[in-house]
Coordinates of C-alpha atoms in Angstrom, one line a residue:
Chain F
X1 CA 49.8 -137.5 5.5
X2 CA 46.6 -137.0 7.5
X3 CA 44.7 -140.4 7.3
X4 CA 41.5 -137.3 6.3
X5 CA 43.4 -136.8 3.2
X6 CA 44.5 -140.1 2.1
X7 CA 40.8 -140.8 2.5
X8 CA 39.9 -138.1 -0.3
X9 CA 41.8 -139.6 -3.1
X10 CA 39.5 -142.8 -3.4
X11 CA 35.9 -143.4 -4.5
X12 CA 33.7 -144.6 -1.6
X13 CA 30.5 -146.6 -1.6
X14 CA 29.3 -148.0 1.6
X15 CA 28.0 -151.2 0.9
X16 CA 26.3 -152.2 4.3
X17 CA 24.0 -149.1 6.0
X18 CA 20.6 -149.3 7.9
X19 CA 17.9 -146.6 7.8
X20 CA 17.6 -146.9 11.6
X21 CA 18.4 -145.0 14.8
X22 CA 20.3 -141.7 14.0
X23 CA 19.6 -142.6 10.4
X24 CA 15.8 -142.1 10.5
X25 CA 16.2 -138.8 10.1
X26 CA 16.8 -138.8 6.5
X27 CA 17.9 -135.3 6.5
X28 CA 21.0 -136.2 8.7
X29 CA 21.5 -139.3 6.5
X30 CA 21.8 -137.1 3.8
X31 CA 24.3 -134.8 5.9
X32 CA 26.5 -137.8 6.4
X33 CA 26.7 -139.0 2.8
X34 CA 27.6 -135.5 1.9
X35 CA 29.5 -135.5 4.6
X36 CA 31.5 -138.4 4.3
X37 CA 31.8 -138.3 0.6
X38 CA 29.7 -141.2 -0.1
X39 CA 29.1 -142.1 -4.2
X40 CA 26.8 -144.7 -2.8
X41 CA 25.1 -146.5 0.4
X42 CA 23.4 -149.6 0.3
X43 CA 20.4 -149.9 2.7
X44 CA 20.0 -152.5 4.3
X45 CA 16.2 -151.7 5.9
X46 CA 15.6 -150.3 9.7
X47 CA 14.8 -153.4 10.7
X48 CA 11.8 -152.6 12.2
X49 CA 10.5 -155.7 14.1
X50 CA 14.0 -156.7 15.3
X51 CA 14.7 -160.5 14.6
X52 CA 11.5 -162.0 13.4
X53 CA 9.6 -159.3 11.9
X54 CA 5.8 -159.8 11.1
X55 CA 5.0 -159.7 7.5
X56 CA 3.7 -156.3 8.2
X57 CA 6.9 -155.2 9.5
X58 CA 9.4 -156.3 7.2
X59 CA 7.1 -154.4 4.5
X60 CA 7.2 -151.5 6.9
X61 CA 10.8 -151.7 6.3
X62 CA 10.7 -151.9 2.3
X63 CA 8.4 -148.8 2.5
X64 CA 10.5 -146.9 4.4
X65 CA 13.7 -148.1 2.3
X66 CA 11.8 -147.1 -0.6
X67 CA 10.6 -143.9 0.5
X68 CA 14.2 -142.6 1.4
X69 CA 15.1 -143.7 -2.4
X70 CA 12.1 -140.9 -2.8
X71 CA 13.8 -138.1 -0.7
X72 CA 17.2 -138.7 -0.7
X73 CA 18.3 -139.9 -4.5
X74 CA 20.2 -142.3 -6.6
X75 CA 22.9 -142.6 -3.9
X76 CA 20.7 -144.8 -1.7
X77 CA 21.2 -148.3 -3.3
X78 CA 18.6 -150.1 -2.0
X79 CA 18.2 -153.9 -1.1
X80 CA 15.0 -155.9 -0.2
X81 CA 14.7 -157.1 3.2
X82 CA 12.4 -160.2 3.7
X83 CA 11.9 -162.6 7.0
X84 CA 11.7 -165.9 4.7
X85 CA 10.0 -167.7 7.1
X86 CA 7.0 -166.3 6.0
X87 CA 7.6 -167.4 2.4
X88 CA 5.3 -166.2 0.3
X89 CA 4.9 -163.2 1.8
X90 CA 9.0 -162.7 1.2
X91 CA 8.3 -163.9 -2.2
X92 CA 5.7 -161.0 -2.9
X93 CA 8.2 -158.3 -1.5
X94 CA 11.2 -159.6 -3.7
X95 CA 8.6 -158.7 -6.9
X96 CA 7.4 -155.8 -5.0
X97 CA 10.7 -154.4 -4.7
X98 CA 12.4 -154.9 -7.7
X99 CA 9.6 -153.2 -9.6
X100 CA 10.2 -150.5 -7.4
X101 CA 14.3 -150.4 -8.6
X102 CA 16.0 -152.4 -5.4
X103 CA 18.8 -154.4 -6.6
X104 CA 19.1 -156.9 -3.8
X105 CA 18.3 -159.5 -1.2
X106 CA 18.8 -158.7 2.9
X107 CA 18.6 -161.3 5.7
X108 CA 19.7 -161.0 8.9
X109 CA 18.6 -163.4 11.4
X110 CA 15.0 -164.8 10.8
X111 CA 16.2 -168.1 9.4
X112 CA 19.3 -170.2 8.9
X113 CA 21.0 -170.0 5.8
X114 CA 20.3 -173.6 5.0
X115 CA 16.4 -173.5 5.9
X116 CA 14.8 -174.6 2.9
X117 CA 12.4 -171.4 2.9
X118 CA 15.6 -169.1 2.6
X119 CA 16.1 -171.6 -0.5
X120 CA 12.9 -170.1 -2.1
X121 CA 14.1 -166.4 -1.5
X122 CA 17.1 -167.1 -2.5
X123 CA 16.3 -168.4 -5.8
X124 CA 13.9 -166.0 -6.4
X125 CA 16.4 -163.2 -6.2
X126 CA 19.0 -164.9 -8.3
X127 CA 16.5 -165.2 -11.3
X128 CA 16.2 -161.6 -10.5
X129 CA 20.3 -160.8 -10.9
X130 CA 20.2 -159.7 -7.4
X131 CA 22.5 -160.6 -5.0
X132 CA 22.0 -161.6 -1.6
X133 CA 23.6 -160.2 1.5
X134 CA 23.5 -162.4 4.6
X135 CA 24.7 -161.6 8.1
X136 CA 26.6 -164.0 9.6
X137 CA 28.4 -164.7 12.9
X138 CA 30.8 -167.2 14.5
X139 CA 30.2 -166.1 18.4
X140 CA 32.7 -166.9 21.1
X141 CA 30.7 -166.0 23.5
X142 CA 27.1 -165.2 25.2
X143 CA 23.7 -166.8 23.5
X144 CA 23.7 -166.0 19.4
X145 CA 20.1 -165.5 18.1
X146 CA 18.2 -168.7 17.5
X147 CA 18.4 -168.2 13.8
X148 CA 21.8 -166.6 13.1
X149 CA 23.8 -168.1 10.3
X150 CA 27.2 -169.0 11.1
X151 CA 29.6 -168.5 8.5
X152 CA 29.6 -172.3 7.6
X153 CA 25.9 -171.8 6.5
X154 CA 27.1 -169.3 4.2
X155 CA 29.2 -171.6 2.4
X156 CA 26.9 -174.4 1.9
X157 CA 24.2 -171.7 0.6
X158 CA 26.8 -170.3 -2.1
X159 CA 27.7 -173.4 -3.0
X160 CA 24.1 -175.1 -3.7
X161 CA 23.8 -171.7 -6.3
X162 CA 27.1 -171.3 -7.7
X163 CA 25.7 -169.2 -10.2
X164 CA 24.8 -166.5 -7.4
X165 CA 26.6 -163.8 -6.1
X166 CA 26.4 -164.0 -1.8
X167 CA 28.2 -161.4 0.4
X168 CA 28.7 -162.8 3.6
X169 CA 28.5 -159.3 6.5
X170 CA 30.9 -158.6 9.0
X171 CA 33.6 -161.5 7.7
X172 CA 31.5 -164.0 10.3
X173 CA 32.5 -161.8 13.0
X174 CA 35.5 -164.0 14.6
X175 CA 37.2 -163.3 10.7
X176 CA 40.1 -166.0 10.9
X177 CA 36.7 -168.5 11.0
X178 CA 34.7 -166.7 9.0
X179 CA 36.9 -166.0 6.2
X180 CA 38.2 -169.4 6.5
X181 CA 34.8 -170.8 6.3
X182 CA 33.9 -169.2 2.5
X183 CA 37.0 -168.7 1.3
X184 CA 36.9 -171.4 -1.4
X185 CA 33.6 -170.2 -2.4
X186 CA 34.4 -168.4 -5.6
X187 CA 30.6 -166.6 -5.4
X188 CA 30.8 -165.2 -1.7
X189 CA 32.4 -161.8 -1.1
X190 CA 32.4 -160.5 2.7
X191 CA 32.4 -157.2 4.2
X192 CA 33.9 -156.2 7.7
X193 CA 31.4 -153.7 8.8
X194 CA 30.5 -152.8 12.2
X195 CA 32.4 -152.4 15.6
X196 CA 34.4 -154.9 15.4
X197 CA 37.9 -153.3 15.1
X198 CA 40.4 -156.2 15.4
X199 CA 43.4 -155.7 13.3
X200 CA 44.2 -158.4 10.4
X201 CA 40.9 -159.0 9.2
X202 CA 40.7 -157.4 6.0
X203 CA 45.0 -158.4 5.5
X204 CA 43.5 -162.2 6.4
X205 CA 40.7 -161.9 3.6
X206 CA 43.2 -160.3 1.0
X207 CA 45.1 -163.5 1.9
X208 CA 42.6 -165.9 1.7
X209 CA 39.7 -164.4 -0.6
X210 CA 41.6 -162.0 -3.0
X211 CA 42.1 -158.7 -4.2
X212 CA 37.9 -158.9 -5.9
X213 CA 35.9 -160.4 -3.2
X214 CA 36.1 -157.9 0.1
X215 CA 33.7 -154.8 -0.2
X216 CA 33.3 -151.8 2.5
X217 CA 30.7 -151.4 4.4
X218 CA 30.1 -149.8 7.7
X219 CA 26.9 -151.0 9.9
X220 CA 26.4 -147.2 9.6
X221 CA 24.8 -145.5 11.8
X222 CA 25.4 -147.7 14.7
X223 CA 28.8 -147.9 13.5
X224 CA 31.4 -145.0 13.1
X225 CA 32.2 -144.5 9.0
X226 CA 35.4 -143.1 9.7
X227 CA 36.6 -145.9 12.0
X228 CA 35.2 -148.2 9.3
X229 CA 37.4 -146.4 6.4
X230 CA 40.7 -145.9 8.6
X231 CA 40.7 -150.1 8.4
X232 CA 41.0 -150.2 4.8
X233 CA 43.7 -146.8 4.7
X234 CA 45.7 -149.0 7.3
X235 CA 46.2 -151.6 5.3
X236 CA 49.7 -152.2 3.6
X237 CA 48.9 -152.1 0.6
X238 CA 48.4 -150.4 -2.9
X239 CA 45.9 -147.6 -3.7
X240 CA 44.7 -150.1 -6.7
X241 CA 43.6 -152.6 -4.1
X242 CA 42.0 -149.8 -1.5
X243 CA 40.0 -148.7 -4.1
X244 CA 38.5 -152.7 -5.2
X245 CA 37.8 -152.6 -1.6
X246 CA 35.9 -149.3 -1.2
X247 CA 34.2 -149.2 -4.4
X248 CA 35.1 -151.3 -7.9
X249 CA 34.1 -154.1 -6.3
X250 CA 30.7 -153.3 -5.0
X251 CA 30.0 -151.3 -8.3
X252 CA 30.9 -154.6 -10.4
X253 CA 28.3 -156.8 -8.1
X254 CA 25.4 -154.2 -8.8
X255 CA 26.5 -153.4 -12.2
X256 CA 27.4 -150.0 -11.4
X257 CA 28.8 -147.6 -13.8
Chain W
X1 CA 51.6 -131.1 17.9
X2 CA 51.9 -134.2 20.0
X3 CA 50.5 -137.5 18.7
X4 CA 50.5 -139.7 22.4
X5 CA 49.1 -143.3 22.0
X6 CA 48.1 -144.1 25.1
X7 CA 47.2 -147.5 24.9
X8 CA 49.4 -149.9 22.5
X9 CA 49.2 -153.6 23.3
X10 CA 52.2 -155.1 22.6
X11 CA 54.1 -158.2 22.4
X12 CA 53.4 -162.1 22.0
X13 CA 49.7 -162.4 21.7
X14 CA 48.9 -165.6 22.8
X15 CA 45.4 -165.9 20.4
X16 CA 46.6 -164.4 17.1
X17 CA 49.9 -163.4 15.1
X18 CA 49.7 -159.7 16.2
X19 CA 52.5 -157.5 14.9
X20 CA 54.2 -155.9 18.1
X21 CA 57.4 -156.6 17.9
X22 CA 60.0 -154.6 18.2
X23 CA 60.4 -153.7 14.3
X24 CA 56.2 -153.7 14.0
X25 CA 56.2 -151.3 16.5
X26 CA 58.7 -149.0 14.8
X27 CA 56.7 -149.0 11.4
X28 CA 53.9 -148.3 13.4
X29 CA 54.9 -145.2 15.1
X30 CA 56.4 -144.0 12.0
X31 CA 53.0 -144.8 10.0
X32 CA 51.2 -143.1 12.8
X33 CA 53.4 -140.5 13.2
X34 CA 53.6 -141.1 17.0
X35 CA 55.4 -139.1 19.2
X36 CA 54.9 -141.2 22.3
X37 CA 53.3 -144.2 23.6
X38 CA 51.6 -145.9 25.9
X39 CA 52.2 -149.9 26.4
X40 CA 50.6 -152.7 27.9
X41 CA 52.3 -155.9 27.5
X42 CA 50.3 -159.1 26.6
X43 CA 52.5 -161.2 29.0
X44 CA 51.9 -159.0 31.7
X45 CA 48.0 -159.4 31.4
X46 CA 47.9 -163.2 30.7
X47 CA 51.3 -164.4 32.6
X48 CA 50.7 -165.8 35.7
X49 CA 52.8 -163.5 37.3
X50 CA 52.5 -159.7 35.8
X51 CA 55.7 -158.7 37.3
X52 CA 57.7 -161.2 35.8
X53 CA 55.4 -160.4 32.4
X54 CA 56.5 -156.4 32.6
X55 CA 60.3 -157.2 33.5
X56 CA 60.2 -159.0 29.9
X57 CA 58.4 -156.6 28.2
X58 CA 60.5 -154.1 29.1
X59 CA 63.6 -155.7 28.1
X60 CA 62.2 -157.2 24.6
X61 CA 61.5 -153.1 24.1
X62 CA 64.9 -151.9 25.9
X63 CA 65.1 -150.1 22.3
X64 CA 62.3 -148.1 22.6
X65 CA 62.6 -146.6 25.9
X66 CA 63.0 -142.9 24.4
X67 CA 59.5 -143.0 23.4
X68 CA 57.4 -146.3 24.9
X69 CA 56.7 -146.2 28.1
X70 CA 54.7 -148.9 29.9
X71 CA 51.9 -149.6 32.3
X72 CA 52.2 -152.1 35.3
X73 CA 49.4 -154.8 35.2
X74 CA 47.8 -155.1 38.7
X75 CA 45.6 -158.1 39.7
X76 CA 45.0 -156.6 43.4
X77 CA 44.1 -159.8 45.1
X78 CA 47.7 -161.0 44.5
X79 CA 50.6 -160.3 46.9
X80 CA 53.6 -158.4 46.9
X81 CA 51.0 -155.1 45.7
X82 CA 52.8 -152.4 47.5
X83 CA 56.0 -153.2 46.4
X84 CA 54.8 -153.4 42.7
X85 CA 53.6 -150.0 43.0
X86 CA 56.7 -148.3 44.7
X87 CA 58.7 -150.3 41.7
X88 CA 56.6 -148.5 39.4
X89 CA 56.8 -145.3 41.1
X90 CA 60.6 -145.5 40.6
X91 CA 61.4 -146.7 37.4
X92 CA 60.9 -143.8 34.5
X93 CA 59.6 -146.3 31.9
X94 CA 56.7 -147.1 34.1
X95 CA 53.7 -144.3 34.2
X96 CA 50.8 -145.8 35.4
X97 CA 49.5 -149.1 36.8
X98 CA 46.4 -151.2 34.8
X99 CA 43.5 -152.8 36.3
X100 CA 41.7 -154.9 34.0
X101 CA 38.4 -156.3 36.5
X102 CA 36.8 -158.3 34.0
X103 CA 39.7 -160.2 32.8
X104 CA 41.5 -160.7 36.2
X105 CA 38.2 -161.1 37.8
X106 CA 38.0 -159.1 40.9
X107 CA 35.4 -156.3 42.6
X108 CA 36.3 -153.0 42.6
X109 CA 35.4 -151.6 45.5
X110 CA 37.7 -153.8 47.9
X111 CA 40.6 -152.8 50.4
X112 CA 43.1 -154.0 47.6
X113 CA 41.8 -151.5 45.4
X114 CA 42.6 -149.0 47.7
X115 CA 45.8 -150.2 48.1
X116 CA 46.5 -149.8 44.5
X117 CA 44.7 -146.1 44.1
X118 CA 46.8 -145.0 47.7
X119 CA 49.9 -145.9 46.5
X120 CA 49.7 -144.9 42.7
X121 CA 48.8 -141.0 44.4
X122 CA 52.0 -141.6 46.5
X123 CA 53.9 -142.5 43.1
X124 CA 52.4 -139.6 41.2
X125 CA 50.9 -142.4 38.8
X126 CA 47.6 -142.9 37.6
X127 CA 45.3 -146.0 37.8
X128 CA 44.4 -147.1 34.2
X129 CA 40.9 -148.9 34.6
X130 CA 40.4 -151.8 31.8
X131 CA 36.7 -151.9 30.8
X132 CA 37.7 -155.1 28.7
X133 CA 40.7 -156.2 26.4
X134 CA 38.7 -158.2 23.7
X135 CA 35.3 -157.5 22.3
X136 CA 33.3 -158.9 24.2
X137 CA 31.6 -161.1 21.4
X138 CA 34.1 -162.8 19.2
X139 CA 36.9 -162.9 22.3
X140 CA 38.8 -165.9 22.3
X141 CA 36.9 -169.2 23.5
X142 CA 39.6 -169.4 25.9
X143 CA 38.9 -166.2 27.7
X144 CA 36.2 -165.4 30.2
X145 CA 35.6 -161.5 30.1
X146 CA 33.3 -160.5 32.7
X147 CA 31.7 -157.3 32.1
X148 CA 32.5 -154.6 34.8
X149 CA 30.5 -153.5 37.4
X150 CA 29.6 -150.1 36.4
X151 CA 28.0 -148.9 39.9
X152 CA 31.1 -150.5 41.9
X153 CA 33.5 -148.0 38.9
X154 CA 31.4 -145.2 39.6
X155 CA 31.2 -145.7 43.4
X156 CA 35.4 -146.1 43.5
X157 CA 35.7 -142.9 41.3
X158 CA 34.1 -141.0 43.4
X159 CA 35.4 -142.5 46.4
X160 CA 39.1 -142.2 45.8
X161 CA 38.8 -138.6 44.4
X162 CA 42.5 -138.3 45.2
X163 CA 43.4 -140.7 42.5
X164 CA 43.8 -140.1 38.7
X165 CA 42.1 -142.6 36.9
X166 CA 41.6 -142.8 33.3
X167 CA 39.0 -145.5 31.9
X168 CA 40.1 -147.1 29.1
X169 CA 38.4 -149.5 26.2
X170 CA 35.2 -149.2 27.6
X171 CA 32.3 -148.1 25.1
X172 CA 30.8 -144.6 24.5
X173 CA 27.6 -146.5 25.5
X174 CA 28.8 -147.7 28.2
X175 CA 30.2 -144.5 30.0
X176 CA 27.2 -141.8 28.3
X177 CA 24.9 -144.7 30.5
X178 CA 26.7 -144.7 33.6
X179 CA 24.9 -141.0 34.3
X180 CA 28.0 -139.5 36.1
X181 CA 28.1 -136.3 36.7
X182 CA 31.8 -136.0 35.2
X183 CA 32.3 -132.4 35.6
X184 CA 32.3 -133.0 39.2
X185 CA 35.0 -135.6 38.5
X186 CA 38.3 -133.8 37.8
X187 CA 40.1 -136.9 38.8
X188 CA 38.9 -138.7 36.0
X189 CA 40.1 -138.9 32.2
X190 CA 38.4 -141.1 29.3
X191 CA 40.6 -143.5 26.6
X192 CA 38.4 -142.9 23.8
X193 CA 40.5 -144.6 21.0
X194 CA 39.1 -147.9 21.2
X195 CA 35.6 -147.2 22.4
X196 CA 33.2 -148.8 19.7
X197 CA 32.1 -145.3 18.4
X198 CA 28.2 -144.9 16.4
X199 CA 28.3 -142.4 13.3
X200 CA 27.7 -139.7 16.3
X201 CA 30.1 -140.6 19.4
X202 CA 33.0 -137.9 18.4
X203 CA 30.5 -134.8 17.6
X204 CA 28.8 -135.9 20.9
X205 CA 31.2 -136.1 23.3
X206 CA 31.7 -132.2 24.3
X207 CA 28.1 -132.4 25.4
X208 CA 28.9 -134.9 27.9
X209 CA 31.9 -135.4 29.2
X210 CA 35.2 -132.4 29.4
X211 CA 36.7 -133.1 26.4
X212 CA 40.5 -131.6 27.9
X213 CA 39.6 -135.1 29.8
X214 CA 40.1 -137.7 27.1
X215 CA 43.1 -139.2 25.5
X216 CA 43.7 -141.6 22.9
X217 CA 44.2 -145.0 23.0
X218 CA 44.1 -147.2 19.9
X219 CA 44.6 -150.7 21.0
X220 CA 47.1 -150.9 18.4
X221 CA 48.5 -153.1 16.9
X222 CA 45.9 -155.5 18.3
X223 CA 43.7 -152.6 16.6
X224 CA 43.5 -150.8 13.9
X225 CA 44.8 -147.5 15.5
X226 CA 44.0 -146.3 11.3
X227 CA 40.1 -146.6 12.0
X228 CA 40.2 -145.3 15.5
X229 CA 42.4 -141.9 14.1
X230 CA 40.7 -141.3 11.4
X231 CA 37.4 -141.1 13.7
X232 CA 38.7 -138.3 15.5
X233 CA 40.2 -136.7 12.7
X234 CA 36.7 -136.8 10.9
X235 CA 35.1 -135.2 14.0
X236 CA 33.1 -132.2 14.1
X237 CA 35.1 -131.1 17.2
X238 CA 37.3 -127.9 16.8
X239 CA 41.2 -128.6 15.2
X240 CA 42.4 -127.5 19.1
X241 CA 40.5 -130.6 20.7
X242 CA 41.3 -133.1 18.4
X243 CA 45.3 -132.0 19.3
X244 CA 44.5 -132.1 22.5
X245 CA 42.9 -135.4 22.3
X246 CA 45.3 -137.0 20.1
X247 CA 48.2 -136.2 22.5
X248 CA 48.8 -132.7 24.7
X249 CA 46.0 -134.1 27.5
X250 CA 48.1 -137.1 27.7
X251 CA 51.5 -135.8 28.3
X252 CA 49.4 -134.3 31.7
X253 CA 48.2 -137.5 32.7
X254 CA 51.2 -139.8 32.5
X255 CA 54.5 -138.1 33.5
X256 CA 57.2 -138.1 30.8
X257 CA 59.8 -139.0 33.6

């Protein structure tokens, strides 16, 4: 059967999207989730301001989040992206947002997982229900960002609030660490989005996490949705567990019907 | 229609339990509905001695010889080069030779490269250019992957006009940047399976590049060849291309001896 086809018989949400690039033309955004048959897509901002965005930016980024939720409809789930380092200021957009219907916390690389300011951010979104997304990455090679959390940072973040839910992005990047790193932290679920295409990774995390704590996601639009969702059709294993994957799973986090 | 895989990496990998073995590689051409396929052996990229790497590739896979057919690693600066390539251009389970610069570290544009592009036109075989093996930023700590000079590739293309080449896992990125005029390049055919494709690459590519140029490569099993298929299948590209694509340009490029 054409891998086009298999791909029709599940539910899809993509659980890790940016409002950037190709994607800040809303009207194409809305062609791909059409397109692609998307019940759902997290945003995860534009990222305007690159690593450590200015107050003003990272609000830029809300606004525009927010405004998409506007034009495009109920299938944009969006999250709150904050640079903590300016805490209060992350503080005010974690109210800010959730009175505007976002239903959880971004970061990316502003500050380490285990800086006490993302402590603050972090609580303050778990009072809220939300849960918190954090990209992290074990890199082999070349200079990582100043502030990137490695997936180690993860674990000790999830475990100081075991009451939270954290998804850790991209499985850490180099997965057999990554996964490794989280995988007896009952409160972290991981995604594998992005352009990293190495075979195993999501076999390694049913393994090691479970059938409950993978999501989809795609880095979409820098990312390719279709290489993203041939992954998870690869995989030898039942239709019950591709569908945890690419939807249930997510939709239980967020409280989705 | 043909399904042609033209670049399976198979074998003992020396990082990570990767399954291409014999009976792997028979579920996976019967999952992916290959026809043919394309190999390159681990051992023969990370032996010492690529020949010796090859001769016991080709006997662990004795089996598949009806439909696997593999490519001769070349490291250029090493001796005994013509008589790998008139070996190759002898033996019918050999179509093509490999150059991987970045891994094997060595220039391009160099009287050994010649060498190589002379006598794979005297063998009828063409010259497989590696733009990397690993992503570049979770590769194994144990592997220095230099990127490739991408004025030295564009320079040899159009130098050795005689040769066929086909440039393989390097990114859409990376080949949209290198601003070749590639209609004026009939010698030179694109591996787009593994090539780190945005939301856009696939609908894209006829507006750069002859698309009864590229073939498909999936890396697999190293891979997901699922994620990389299904991108191509999700195209907007007419049902023709993507057939041609997925296998009938291939079986013009390497010679079903």
């Amino acid at each position: 059967m054409a891998l086009m086809e298999e791909l029709r018989r599940f539910k899809v949400i993509d659980a890790h999207a940016h409002n950037w690039s190709l994607f800040a033309d809303t009207e194409y955004l809305s062609t791909c989730l059409d397109r692609f048959n998307l019940d759902g897509m997290i945003i995860l901002s534009n990222l305007t301001g690159g690593g450590d965005p200015t107050p003003e930016q990272v609000e830029k980024c809300n606004e525009d989040t927010a405004r998409l939720c506007d034009d495009v409809g109920e299938r944009i789930i969006p999250f709150c992206y904050v640079n903590a380092v300016h805490t209060e200021h992350a503080l005010g957009q974690i109210a800010s947002c959730h009175s505007r219907g976002f239903v959880g916390l971004k970061f990316w690389i502003s500050q380490h997982a285990t800086d006490p300011r993302t402590y603050e951010a972090v609580e303050a979104a778990l009072e809220l229900g939300w849960p918190v997304l954090y990209h992290s990455y074990y890199r082999t090679h070349g200079e990582a960002p100043s502030s990137e959390a490695a997936p180690l940072e993860i674990a000790e973040l999830a475990n100081r609030y075991p009451d939270g839910v954290f998804i850790m992005a991209h499985m850490g990047a180099q997965f057999e660490h990554g996964l490794r790193a989280v995988a007896d932290c009952e409160n972290v679920i991981v995604d594998y989005a992005g352009t990293i295409n190495e075979k195993g990774a999501y076999e390694l995390g049913l393994e090691l996490m479970g059938e409950d704590r993978i999501v989809f996601g795609t880095d979409l639009p820098g990312a390719c949705f279709y290489t993203n969702a041939g992954r998870v059709l690869e995989m030898d294993t039942s239709d019950r567990i591709k569908q945890k994957i690419f939807s249930e799973n997510i939709s239980r986090v967020l409280g989705l019907s | 229609m043909s399904v042609v895989d033209t670049t399976l990496l198979v074998g003992s990998c020396p990082f990570r339990d990767v399954p291409g073995r014999m009976d792997d590689l028979n579920r996976l051409r019967e999952r992916a509905e290959l026809d043919l396929a394309v190999a390159t052996g681990f051992r023969s990229l990370f032996y010492f001695d690529p020949v010796d790497g090859l001769e016991r590739d080709l006997d662990e896979f004795a089996e598949a010889s009806e439909w696997l057919r593999f490519l001769t690693v070349i490291n250029p600066e090493f001796p005994n080069l013509e008589q790998q390539m008139e070996r190759a251009g002898k033996d019918a389970r050999i179509c093509g030779c490999r150059l991987v610069p970045g891994l094997h570290r060595y220039a391009l544009l160099s009287d050994r490269v010649r060498i190589v592009c002379s006598a794979a036109d005297e063998a009828g075989l063409p010259v497989v250019i590696s733009g990397r093996i690993f992503d570049d930023r979770v590769a194994p700590r144990a592997i220095g992957q230099a990127p490739v000079d991408m004025g030295e590739l564009s320079e040899l293309l159009q130098a050795e006009s005689s040769t066929t080449f086909v440039l393989s896992m390097f990114f859409f990125g990376e080949l949209k940047g290198m601003g070749v005029d590639w209609e004026g390049l009939p010698n030179v055919y694109l591996d787009l399976g593994c090539s780190k494709p945005s939301s856009a690459s696939f609908d894209e590519l006829p507006t750069w590049f002859p698309v009864n140029r590229v073939v498909f490569g999936t890396g697999a099993p190293y891979y997901y060849w699922g994620g990389s298929r299904l991108a191509l299948e999700g195209s907007t590209l007419t049902e023709d291309v993507k057939a041609d694509i997925l296998g009938n340009n291939a079986l013009e490029v390497f010679s079903w001896r």
